[in-house]
Coordinates of C-alpha atoms in Angstrom, one line a residue:
X13 CA -0.6 -0.1 0.3
X14 CA 3.0 2.0 0.5
X15 CA 4.3 2.2 -2.8
X16 CA 0.6 3.1 -4.2
X17 CA 0.1 6.0 -1.6
X18 CA 3.2 7.4 -2.1
X19 CA 2.2 7.3 -5.9
X20 CA -0.5 8.9 -6.3
X21 CA 0.9 11.4 -3.8
X22 CA 3.5 11.6 -6.3
X23 CA 1.2 12.5 -9.3
X24 CA -0.7 15.1 -6.4
X25 CA 2.8 16.9 -5.9
X26 CA 3.3 17.4 -9.7
X27 CA -0.6 18.9 -10.1
X28 CA 0.8 21.2 -7.1
X29 CA 4.2 22.0 -9.0
X30 CA 2.4 23.1 -12.6
X31 CA -0.6 24.8 -10.9
X32 CA 2.0 27.2 -9.2
X33 CA 3.4 27.5 -12.1
X34 CA 0.2 29.1 -13.2
X35 CA 0.4 31.0 -10.3
X36 CA -2.0 29.4 -8.4
X37 CA -1.7 28.0 -4.6
X38 CA 0.4 24.5 -5.8
X39 CA -2.3 22.3 -4.3
X40 CA -3.0 19.3 -6.0
X41 CA -5.5 16.3 -5.6
X42 CA -6.0 12.8 -7.0
X43 CA -8.8 10.6 -6.6
X44 CA -8.5 6.9 -7.0
X45 CA -10.7 3.7 -6.7
X46 CA -9.3 2.0 -3.7
X47 CA -10.3 -1.4 -4.6
X48 CA -8.6 -1.1 -8.2
X49 CA -6.4 1.3 -7.7
X50 CA -7.5 3.7 -11.1
X51 CA -7.3 7.0 -11.0
X52 CA -10.5 8.3 -11.4
X53 CA -9.9 12.3 -11.4
X54 CA -6.8 14.6 -11.0
X55 CA -6.8 18.6 -10.6
X56 CA -5.1 21.1 -9.0
X57 CA -6.0 25.0 -8.0
X58 CA -7.6 26.6 -10.1
X59 CA -9.1 29.7 -8.4
X60 CA -7.3 32.5 -10.3
X61 CA -7.8 31.0 -13.6
X62 CA -12.0 30.1 -13.2
X63 CA -12.0 33.4 -10.9
X64 CA -14.0 31.3 -8.9
X65 CA -13.3 30.9 -5.1
X66 CA -14.4 27.1 -4.9
X67 CA -12.3 26.0 -7.8
X68 CA -10.4 24.4 -5.2
X69 CA -8.0 21.1 -6.1
X70 CA -10.7 18.6 -4.1
X71 CA -13.2 19.9 -5.3
X72 CA -12.4 19.8 -8.8
X73 CA -11.3 16.6 -8.5
X74 CA -14.3 15.4 -6.7
X75 CA -16.5 16.6 -8.9
X76 CA -15.0 15.0 -11.9
X77 CA -14.6 11.5 -10.2
X78 CA -18.7 11.7 -9.5
X79 CA -18.8 12.6 -12.7
X80 CA -16.8 10.0 -14.4
X81 CA -18.6 7.4 -12.1
X82 CA -22.0 9.1 -12.9
X83 CA -23.1 9.9 -9.1
X84 CA -22.8 11.6 -6.4
X85 CA -20.9 9.2 -4.1
X86 CA -17.6 8.4 -3.9
X87 CA -17.7 5.4 -2.1
X88 CA -14.7 3.4 -1.7
X89 CA -13.0 6.4 -3.2
X90 CA -9.8 7.3 -1.5
X91 CA -7.9 11.7 -2.2
X92 CA -5.1 12.2 -1.9
X93 CA -4.5 16.5 -1.9
X94 CA -1.0 18.0 -1.4
X95 CA -2.4 20.1 1.6
X96 CA -5.1 19.8 4.4
X97 CA -8.4 20.3 3.4
X98 CA -10.1 24.0 4.1
X99 CA -13.3 23.7 5.9
X100 CA -15.5 23.7 2.7
X101 CA -13.1 20.7 1.1
X102 CA -13.3 18.5 4.6
X103 CA -16.8 19.0 3.9
X104 CA -17.6 17.8 0.5
X105 CA -15.0 15.0 1.0
X106 CA -17.4 13.8 3.6
X107 CA -20.3 14.3 1.6
X108 CA -18.9 12.8 -1.2
X109 CA -18.2 9.7 1.4
X110 CA -14.9 9.3 0.6
X111 CA -13.2 6.1 2.0
X112 CA -9.8 7.7 2.8
X113 CA -7.8 10.6 2.9
X114 CA -4.3 11.1 2.7
X115 CA -3.0 14.9 2.6
X116 CA 0.9 16.2 2.6
X117 CA 1.1 19.0 4.7
X118 CA -0.5 19.9 7.2
X119 CA -2.3 23.6 7.6
X120 CA -3.0 25.1 10.8
X121 CA -3.9 28.7 9.9
X122 CA -6.3 27.2 7.6
X123 CA -7.1 23.3 7.9
X124 CA -10.5 21.9 8.2
X125 CA -9.7 18.2 9.3
X126 CA -7.1 18.2 11.9
X127 CA -7.3 22.2 12.8
X128 CA -9.7 24.5 12.7
X129 CA -13.5 23.0 12.9
X130 CA -11.7 19.7 12.2
X131 CA -14.7 18.7 10.7
X132 CA -14.6 15.1 10.4
X133 CA -14.6 15.2 14.7
X134 CA -17.7 17.1 15.1
X135 CA -21.4 15.0 16.0
X136 CA -22.7 16.5 13.4
X137 CA -20.5 15.3 10.8
X138 CA -22.7 12.1 8.6
X139 CA -20.0 10.5 7.3
X140 CA -15.6 11.1 8.4
X141 CA -13.5 9.5 5.8
X142 CA -9.9 7.2 7.3
X143 CA -7.9 10.3 7.7
X144 CA -3.3 10.2 6.7
X145 CA -2.1 13.1 7.1
X146 CA 1.6 13.9 6.7
X147 CA 2.1 12.3 3.7
X148 CA 5.4 13.7 1.8
X149 CA 4.7 16.1 4.2
X150 CA 8.3 17.9 4.0
X151 CA 8.1 18.6 0.2
X152 CA 4.1 19.4 -0.1
X153 CA 5.0 22.0 2.5
X154 CA 8.4 23.3 0.6
X155 CA 6.3 23.9 -2.6
X156 CA 3.6 26.1 -0.5
X157 CA 6.8 28.3 1.4
X158 CA 8.4 28.8 -1.7
X159 CA 5.2 29.7 -3.8
X160 CA 3.9 32.1 -1.2
X161 CA 7.9 33.7 -0.4
X162 CA 7.9 34.2 -4.2
X163 CA 4.6 36.4 -3.8
X164 CA 5.9 38.6 -0.7

């Protein structure tokens, strides 16, 4: 499982790098069928390009995977993302019934999984995926740090 996990997170990191090169916050996401290992969707942040504050990598990938599967539930799917999801994306992950969430860098300021509202631990949360944080954390954090240093 570790080799496959690393492969999917490396794909997400490649997407994040490309997003950063386009001037987007460098976050990439991959949705995988947890049983077959088939990649269902890939996305990177497009908030600037789309002029849409909700065009986060997770939401774009969830939408694409749901369209491919023909329904709103991604039961049995795993989501790999380079940054701890914000509260909005964590809610979408819950609504989509994602089986497992793997993320790279922790986000103490805007994270919604391990930080902030810690959405999946709330009694009002209908579905909580298994969560694995810190996957390729140093590389994911370095991408973000370099991006924001270049903006200052």
